[in-house]
Short mmCIF file of C-alpha atoms in Angstrom, two decimals:
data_model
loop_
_atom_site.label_atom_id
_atom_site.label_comp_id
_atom_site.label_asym_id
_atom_site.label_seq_id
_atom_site.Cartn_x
_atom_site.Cartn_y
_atom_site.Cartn_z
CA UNK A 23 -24.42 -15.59 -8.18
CA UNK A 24 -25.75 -14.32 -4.71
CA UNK A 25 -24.08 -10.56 -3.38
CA UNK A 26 -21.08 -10.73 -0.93
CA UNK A 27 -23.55 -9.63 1.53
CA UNK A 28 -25.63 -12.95 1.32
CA UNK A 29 -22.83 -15.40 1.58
CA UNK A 30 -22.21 -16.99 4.97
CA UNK A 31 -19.43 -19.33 4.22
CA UNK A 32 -16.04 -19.14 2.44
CA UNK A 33 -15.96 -21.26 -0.78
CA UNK A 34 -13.61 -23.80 -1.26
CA UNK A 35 -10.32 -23.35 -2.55
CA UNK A 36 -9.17 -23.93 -6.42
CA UNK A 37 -8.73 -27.28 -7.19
CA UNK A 38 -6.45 -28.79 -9.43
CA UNK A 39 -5.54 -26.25 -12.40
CA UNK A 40 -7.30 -28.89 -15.03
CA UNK A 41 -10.34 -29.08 -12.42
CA UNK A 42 -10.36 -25.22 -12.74
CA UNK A 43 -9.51 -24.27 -16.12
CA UNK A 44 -12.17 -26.53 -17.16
CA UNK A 45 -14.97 -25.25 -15.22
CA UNK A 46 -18.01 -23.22 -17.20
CA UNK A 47 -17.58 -20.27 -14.17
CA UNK A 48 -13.46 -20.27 -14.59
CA UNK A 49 -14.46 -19.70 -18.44
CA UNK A 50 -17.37 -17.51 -17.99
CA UNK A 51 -15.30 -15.33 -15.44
CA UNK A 52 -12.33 -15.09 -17.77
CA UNK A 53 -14.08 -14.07 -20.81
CA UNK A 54 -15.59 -11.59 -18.66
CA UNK A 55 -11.63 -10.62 -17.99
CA UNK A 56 -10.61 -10.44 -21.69
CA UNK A 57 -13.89 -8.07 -22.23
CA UNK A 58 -13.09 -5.94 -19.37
CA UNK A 59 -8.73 -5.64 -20.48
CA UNK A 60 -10.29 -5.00 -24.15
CA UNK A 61 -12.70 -2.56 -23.31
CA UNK A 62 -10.13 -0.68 -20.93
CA UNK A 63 -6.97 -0.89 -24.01
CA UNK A 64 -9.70 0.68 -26.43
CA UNK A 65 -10.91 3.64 -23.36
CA UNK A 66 -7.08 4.51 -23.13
CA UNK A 67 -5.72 4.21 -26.34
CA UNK A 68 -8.86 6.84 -27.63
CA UNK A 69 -7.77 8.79 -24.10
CA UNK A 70 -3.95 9.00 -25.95
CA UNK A 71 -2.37 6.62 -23.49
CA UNK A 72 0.32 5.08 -24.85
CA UNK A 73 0.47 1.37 -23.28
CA UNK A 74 4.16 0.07 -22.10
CA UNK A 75 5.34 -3.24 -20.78
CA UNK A 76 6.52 -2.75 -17.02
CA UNK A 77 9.32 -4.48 -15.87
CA UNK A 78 9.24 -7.85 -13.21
CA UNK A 79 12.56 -7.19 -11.35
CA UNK A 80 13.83 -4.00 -10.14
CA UNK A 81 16.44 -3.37 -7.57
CA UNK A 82 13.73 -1.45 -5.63
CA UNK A 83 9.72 -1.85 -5.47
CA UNK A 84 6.92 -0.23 -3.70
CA UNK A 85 7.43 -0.39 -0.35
CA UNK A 86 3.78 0.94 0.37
CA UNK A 87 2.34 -3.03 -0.01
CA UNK A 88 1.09 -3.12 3.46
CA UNK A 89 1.73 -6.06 5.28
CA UNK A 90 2.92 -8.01 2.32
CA UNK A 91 6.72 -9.42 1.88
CA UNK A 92 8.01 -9.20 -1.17
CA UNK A 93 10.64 -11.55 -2.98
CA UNK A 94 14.52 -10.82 -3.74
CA UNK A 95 15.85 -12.60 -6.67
CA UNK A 96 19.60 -13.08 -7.62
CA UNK A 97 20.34 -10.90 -10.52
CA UNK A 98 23.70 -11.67 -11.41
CA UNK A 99 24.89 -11.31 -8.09
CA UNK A 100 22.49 -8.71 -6.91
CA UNK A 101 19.77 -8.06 -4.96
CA UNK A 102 16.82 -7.47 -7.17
CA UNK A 103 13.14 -7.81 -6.60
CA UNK A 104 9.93 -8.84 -7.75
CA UNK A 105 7.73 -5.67 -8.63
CA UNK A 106 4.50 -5.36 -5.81
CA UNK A 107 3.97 -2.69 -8.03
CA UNK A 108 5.42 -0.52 -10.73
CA UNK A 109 4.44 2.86 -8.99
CA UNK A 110 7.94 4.22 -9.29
CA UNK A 111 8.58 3.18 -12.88
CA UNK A 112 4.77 4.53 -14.21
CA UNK A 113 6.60 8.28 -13.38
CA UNK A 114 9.98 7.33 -14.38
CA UNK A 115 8.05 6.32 -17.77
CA UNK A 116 6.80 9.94 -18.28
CA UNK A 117 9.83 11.01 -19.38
CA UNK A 118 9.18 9.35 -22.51
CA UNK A 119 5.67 9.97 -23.05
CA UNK A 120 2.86 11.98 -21.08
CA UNK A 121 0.29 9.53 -20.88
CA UNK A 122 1.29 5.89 -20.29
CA UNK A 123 -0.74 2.75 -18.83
CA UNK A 124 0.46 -0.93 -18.25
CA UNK A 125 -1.27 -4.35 -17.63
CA UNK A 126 1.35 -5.08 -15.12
CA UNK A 127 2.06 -8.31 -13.32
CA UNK A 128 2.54 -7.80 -9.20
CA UNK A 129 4.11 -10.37 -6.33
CA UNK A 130 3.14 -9.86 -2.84
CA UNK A 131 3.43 -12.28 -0.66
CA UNK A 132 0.38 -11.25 1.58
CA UNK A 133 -0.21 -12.61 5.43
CA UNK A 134 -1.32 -16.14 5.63
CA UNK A 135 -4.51 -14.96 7.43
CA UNK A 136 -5.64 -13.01 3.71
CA UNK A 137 -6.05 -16.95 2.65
CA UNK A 138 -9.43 -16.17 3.71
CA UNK A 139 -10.62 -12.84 3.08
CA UNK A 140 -11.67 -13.84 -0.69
CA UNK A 141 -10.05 -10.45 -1.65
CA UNK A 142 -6.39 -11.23 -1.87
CA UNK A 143 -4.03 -13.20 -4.17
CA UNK A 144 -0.15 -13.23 -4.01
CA UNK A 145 -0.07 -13.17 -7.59
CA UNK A 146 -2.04 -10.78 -9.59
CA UNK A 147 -2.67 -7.70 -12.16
CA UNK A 148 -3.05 -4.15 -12.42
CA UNK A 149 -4.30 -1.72 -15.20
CA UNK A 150 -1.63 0.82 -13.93
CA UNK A 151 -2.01 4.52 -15.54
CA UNK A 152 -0.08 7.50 -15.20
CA UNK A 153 -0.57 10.89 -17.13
CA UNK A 154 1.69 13.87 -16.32
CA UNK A 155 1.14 17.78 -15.62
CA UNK A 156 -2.64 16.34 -13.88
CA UNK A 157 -4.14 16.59 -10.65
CA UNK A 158 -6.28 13.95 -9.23
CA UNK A 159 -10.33 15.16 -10.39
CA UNK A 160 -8.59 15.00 -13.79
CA UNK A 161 -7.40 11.43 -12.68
CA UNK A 162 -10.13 10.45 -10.77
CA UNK A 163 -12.36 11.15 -14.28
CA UNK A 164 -10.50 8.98 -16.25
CA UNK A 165 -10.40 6.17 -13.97
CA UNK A 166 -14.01 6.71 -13.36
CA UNK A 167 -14.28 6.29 -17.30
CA UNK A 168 -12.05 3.00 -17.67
CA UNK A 169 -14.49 1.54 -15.45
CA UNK A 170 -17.85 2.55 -17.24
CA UNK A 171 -16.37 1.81 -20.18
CA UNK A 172 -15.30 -2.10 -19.29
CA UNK A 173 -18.16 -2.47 -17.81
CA UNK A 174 -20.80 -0.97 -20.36
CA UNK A 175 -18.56 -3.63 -22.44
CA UNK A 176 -19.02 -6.66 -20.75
CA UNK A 177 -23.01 -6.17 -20.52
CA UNK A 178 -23.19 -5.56 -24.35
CA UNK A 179 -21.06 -8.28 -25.44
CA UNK A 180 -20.95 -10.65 -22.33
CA UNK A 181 -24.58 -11.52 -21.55
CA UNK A 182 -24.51 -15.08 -22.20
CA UNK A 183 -21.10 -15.50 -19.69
CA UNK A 184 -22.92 -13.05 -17.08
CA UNK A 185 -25.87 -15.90 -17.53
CA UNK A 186 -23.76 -18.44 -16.93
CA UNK A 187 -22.76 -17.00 -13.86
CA UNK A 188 -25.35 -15.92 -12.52
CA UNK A 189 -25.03 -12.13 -12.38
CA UNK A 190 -27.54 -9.77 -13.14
CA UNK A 191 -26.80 -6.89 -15.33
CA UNK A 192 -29.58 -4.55 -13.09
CA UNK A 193 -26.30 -4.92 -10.61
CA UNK A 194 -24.82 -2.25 -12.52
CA UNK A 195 -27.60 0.09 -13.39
CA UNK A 196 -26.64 2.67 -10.63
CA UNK A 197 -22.55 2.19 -11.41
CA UNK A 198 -23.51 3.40 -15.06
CA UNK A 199 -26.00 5.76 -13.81
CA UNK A 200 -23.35 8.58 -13.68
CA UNK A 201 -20.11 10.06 -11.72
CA UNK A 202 -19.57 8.48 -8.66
CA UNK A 203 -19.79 10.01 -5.16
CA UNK A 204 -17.25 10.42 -3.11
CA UNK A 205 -16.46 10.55 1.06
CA UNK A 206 -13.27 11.93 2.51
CA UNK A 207 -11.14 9.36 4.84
CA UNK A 208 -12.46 11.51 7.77
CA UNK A 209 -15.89 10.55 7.04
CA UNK A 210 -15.31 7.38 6.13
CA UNK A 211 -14.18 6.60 9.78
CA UNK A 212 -16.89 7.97 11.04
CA UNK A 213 -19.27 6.29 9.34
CA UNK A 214 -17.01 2.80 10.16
CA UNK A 215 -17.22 3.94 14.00
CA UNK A 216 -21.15 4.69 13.56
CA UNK A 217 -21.52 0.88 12.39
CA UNK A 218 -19.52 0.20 15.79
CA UNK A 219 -15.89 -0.47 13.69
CA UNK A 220 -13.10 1.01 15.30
CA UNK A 221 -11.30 2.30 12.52
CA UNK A 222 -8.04 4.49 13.34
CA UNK A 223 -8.22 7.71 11.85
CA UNK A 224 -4.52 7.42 11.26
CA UNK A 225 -4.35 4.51 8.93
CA UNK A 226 -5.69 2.96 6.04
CA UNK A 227 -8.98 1.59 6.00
CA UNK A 228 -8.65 -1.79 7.32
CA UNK A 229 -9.98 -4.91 5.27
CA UNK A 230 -13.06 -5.42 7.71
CA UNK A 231 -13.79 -1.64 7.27
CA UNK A 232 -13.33 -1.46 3.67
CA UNK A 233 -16.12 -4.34 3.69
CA UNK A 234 -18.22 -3.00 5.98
CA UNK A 235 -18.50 0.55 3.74
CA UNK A 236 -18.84 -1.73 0.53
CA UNK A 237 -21.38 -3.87 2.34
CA UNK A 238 -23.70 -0.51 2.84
CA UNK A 239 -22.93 0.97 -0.76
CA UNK A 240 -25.35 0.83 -3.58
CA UNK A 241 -23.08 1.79 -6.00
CA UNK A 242 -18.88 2.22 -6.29
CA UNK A 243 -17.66 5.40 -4.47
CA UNK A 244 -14.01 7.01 -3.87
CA UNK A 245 -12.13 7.80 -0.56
CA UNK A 246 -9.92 10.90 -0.84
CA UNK A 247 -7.82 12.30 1.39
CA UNK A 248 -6.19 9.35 3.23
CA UNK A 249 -3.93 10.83 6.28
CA UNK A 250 -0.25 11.52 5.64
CA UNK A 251 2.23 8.42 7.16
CA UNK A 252 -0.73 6.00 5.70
CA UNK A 253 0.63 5.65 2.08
CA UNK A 254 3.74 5.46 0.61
CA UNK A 255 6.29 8.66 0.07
CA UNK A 256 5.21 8.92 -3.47
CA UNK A 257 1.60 10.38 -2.57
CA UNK A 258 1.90 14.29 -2.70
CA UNK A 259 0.52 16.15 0.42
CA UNK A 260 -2.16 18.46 -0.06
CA UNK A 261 0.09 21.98 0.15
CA UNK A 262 -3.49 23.70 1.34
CA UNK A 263 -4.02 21.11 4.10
CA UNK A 264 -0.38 19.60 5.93
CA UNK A 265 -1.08 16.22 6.73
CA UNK A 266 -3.73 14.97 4.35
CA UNK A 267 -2.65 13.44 1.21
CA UNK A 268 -4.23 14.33 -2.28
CA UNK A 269 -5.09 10.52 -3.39
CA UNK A 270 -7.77 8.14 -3.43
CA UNK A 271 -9.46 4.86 -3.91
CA UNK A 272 -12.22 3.56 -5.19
CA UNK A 273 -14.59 1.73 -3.51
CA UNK A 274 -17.33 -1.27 -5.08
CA UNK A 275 -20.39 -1.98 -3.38
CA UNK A 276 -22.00 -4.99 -2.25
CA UNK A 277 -19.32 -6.03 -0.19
CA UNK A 278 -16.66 -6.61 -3.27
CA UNK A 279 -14.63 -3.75 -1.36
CA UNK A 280 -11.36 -1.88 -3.03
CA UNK A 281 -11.00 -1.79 -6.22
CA UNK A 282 -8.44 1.10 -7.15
CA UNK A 283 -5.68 2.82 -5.49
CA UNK A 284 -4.24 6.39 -6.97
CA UNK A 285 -3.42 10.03 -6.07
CA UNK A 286 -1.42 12.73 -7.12
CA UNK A 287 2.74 12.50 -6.76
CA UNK A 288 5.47 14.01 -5.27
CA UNK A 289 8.16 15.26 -7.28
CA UNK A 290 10.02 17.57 -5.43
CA UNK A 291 13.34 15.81 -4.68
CA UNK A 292 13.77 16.96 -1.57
CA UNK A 293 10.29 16.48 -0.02
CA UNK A 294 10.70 13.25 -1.69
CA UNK A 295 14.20 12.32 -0.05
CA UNK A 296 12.40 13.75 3.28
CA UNK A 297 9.02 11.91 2.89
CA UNK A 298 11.68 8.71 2.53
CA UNK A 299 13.31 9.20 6.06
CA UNK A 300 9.85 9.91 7.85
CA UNK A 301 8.50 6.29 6.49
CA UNK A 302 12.01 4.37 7.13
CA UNK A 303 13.03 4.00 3.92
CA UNK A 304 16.61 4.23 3.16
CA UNK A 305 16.78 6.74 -0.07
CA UNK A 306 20.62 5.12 -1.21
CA UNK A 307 17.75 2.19 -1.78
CA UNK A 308 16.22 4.17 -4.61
CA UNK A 309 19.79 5.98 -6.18
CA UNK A 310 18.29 5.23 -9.51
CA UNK A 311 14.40 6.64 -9.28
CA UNK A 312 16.21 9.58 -7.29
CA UNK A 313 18.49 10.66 -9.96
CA UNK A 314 15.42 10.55 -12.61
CA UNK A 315 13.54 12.54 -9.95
CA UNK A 316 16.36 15.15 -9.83
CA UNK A 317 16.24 15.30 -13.91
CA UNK A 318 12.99 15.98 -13.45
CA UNK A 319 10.24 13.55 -13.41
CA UNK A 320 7.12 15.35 -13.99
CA UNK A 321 4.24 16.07 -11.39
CA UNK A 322 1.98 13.59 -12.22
CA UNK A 323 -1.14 11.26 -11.30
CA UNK A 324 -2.35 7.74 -11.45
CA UNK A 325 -3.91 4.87 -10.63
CA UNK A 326 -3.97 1.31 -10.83
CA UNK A 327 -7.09 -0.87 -11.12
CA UNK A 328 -6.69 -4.68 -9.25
CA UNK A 329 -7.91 -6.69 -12.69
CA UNK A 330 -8.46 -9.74 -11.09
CA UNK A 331 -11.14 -7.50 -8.06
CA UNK A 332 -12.80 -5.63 -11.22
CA UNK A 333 -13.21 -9.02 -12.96
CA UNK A 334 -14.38 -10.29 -9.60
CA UNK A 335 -16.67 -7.58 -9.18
CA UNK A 336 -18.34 -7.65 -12.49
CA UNK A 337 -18.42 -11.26 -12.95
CA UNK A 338 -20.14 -11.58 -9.68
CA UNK A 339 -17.73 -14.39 -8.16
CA UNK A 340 -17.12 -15.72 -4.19
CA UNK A 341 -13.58 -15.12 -4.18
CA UNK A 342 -11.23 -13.20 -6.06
CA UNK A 343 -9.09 -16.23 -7.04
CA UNK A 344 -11.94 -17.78 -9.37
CA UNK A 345 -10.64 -13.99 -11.71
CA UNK A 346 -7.10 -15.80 -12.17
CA UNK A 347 -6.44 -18.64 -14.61
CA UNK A 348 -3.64 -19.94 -12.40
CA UNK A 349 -4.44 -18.77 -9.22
CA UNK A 350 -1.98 -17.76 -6.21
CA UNK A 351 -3.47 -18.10 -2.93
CA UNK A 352 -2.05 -16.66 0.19
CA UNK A 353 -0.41 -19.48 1.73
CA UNK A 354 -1.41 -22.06 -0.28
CA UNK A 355 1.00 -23.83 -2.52
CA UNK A 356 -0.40 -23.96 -6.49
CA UNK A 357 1.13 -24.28 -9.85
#
């Protein structure tokens, strides 16, 4: 298939799920997906990561989803909700073991205008990881690995789906070349306000932005240092440097855009509690991950890798929701 950065129109939306299932690129793509989840179980599992199954419903999820709703359910006559993402239970899970991962299932309802972006689904996966007593080059090394690794997999053992869809394996040449670079959040806006994108220092790299970097990259790269009041509570300030955050994310090129979100953690109660109020959260929300946190959750780092992006990415597809067997489109109503 042609790069993001040759396509001038939006491909259609999925059909009906027969229609789709059916289709030699929806089977290509998702044997491309069961390469990349077995090559990244067998990178872990050698790594010591013991793999758990993260729960659906919580009475409290991420709040850091930005711009997304997310869903209450009735459980048994109380509030609960669908996990956006398991962030807080990956460090509650340390208490049982010190290096954990999950193939964990997320609901966001995004904004109706992400129908478009080919980059968002309101259903979707993660590879979520955790390891405690780390700091995020140790973090940023593994993740760095679970992504050679699945991909080193699928060109060994998936060349006749990457035929079928078009996707040359010389796309990945400089991606298994060796570590990957990496630009602070600083420079990343100035290289965004170069290209004549006016990026707020202050926030998040927006969606256009995070294209327009990807667009210009000729292989994946990280973002560190994101600006304090951008992410969630849970990110741990850089003690050195008040007001820049000690995470990351990692970056594809040709235009696929982000592919995984991580960082280092908080787990001072206190500055946790604190970090809480600043963002509007109300901590009696969180009584549960609070008390854990006072027992003493362990300083940790992780990261979680978007499954259906990665499969996007390596399988060379339009839009991210030809990665998901039963895809959830922003806005659109599917089985």
């Amino acid at each position: 298939m042609t790069t993001t950065s040759e396509r001038t129109v939006t491909p259609s939306l999925p059909g009906t799920p027969g229609e789709h299932l059916s289709a030699p690129v929806t089977r290509a793509a998702l044997r491309v997906q069961h390469g990349i989840l077995t090559a990244a179980r067998a990178y872990l599992a050698d790594a010591g990561f013991v793999e758990l199954l993260a729960p659906i419903i919580g009475p409290v999820t991420d709040p850091g989803a930005r711009g997304a709703k997310q869903v209450d359910v009735d459980y048994y006559g109380h509030r609960y909700k669908l996990m956006t993402s398991v962030i807080l239970y990956k460090q509650a899970s340390l208490r049982a073991f010190d290096r954990i991962y999950s193939i964990a299932p997320n609901v966001r309802l995004e904004p109706l205008e992400t129908c478009n972006t080919n980059r968002h689904l309101a259903e979707f996966h993660q590879i979520d990881v955790e390891m405690a007593g780390t700091g995020r080059d140790e973090v940023i090394a593994v993740a760095t690995g679970v992504i050679t690794h699945a991909v080193r997999h699928v060109v060994t053992h998936h060349a006749e789906d990457l035929a079928v869809l078009d996707r040359r394996v010389s796309a990945f040449d400089e991606l298994l070349a060796g570590p990957f670079d990496r630009c602070t959040h600083a420079e990343a806006v100035a290289r965004l306000r170069a290209m004549g994108h006016d990026q707020s220092s202050a926030a998040e790299i927006d969606w256009t932005g995070e294209e327009l970097l990807s667009r210009a990259a000729a292989r994946p790269f990280f973002v560190t240092d994101y600006p304090k009041g951008s992410r969630g509570f849970y990110d741990r300030e850089d003690p050195d440097r008040p007001g820049t955050l000690r995470n990351f994310d990692l970056i594809a090129p040709e235009g696929y855009g982000e592919l995984i979100s991580g960082g280092e953690r908080e787990s001072d109660y206190a500055t946790v509690v604190a970090r809480m109020r600043e963002t509007g959260e109300n901590p009696a929300k969180y009584a549960w991950y609070l008390r854990m946190l006072r027992e003493t959750i362990p300083p940790s780092a992780g990261f979680g890798i978007g499954v259906q992006r990665l499969t996007r990415y390596v399988a060379g597809l339009d839009a991210v929701w030809q990665a998901s067997a039963y895809p959830k489109v922003p806005g659109v109503v599917a089985p």
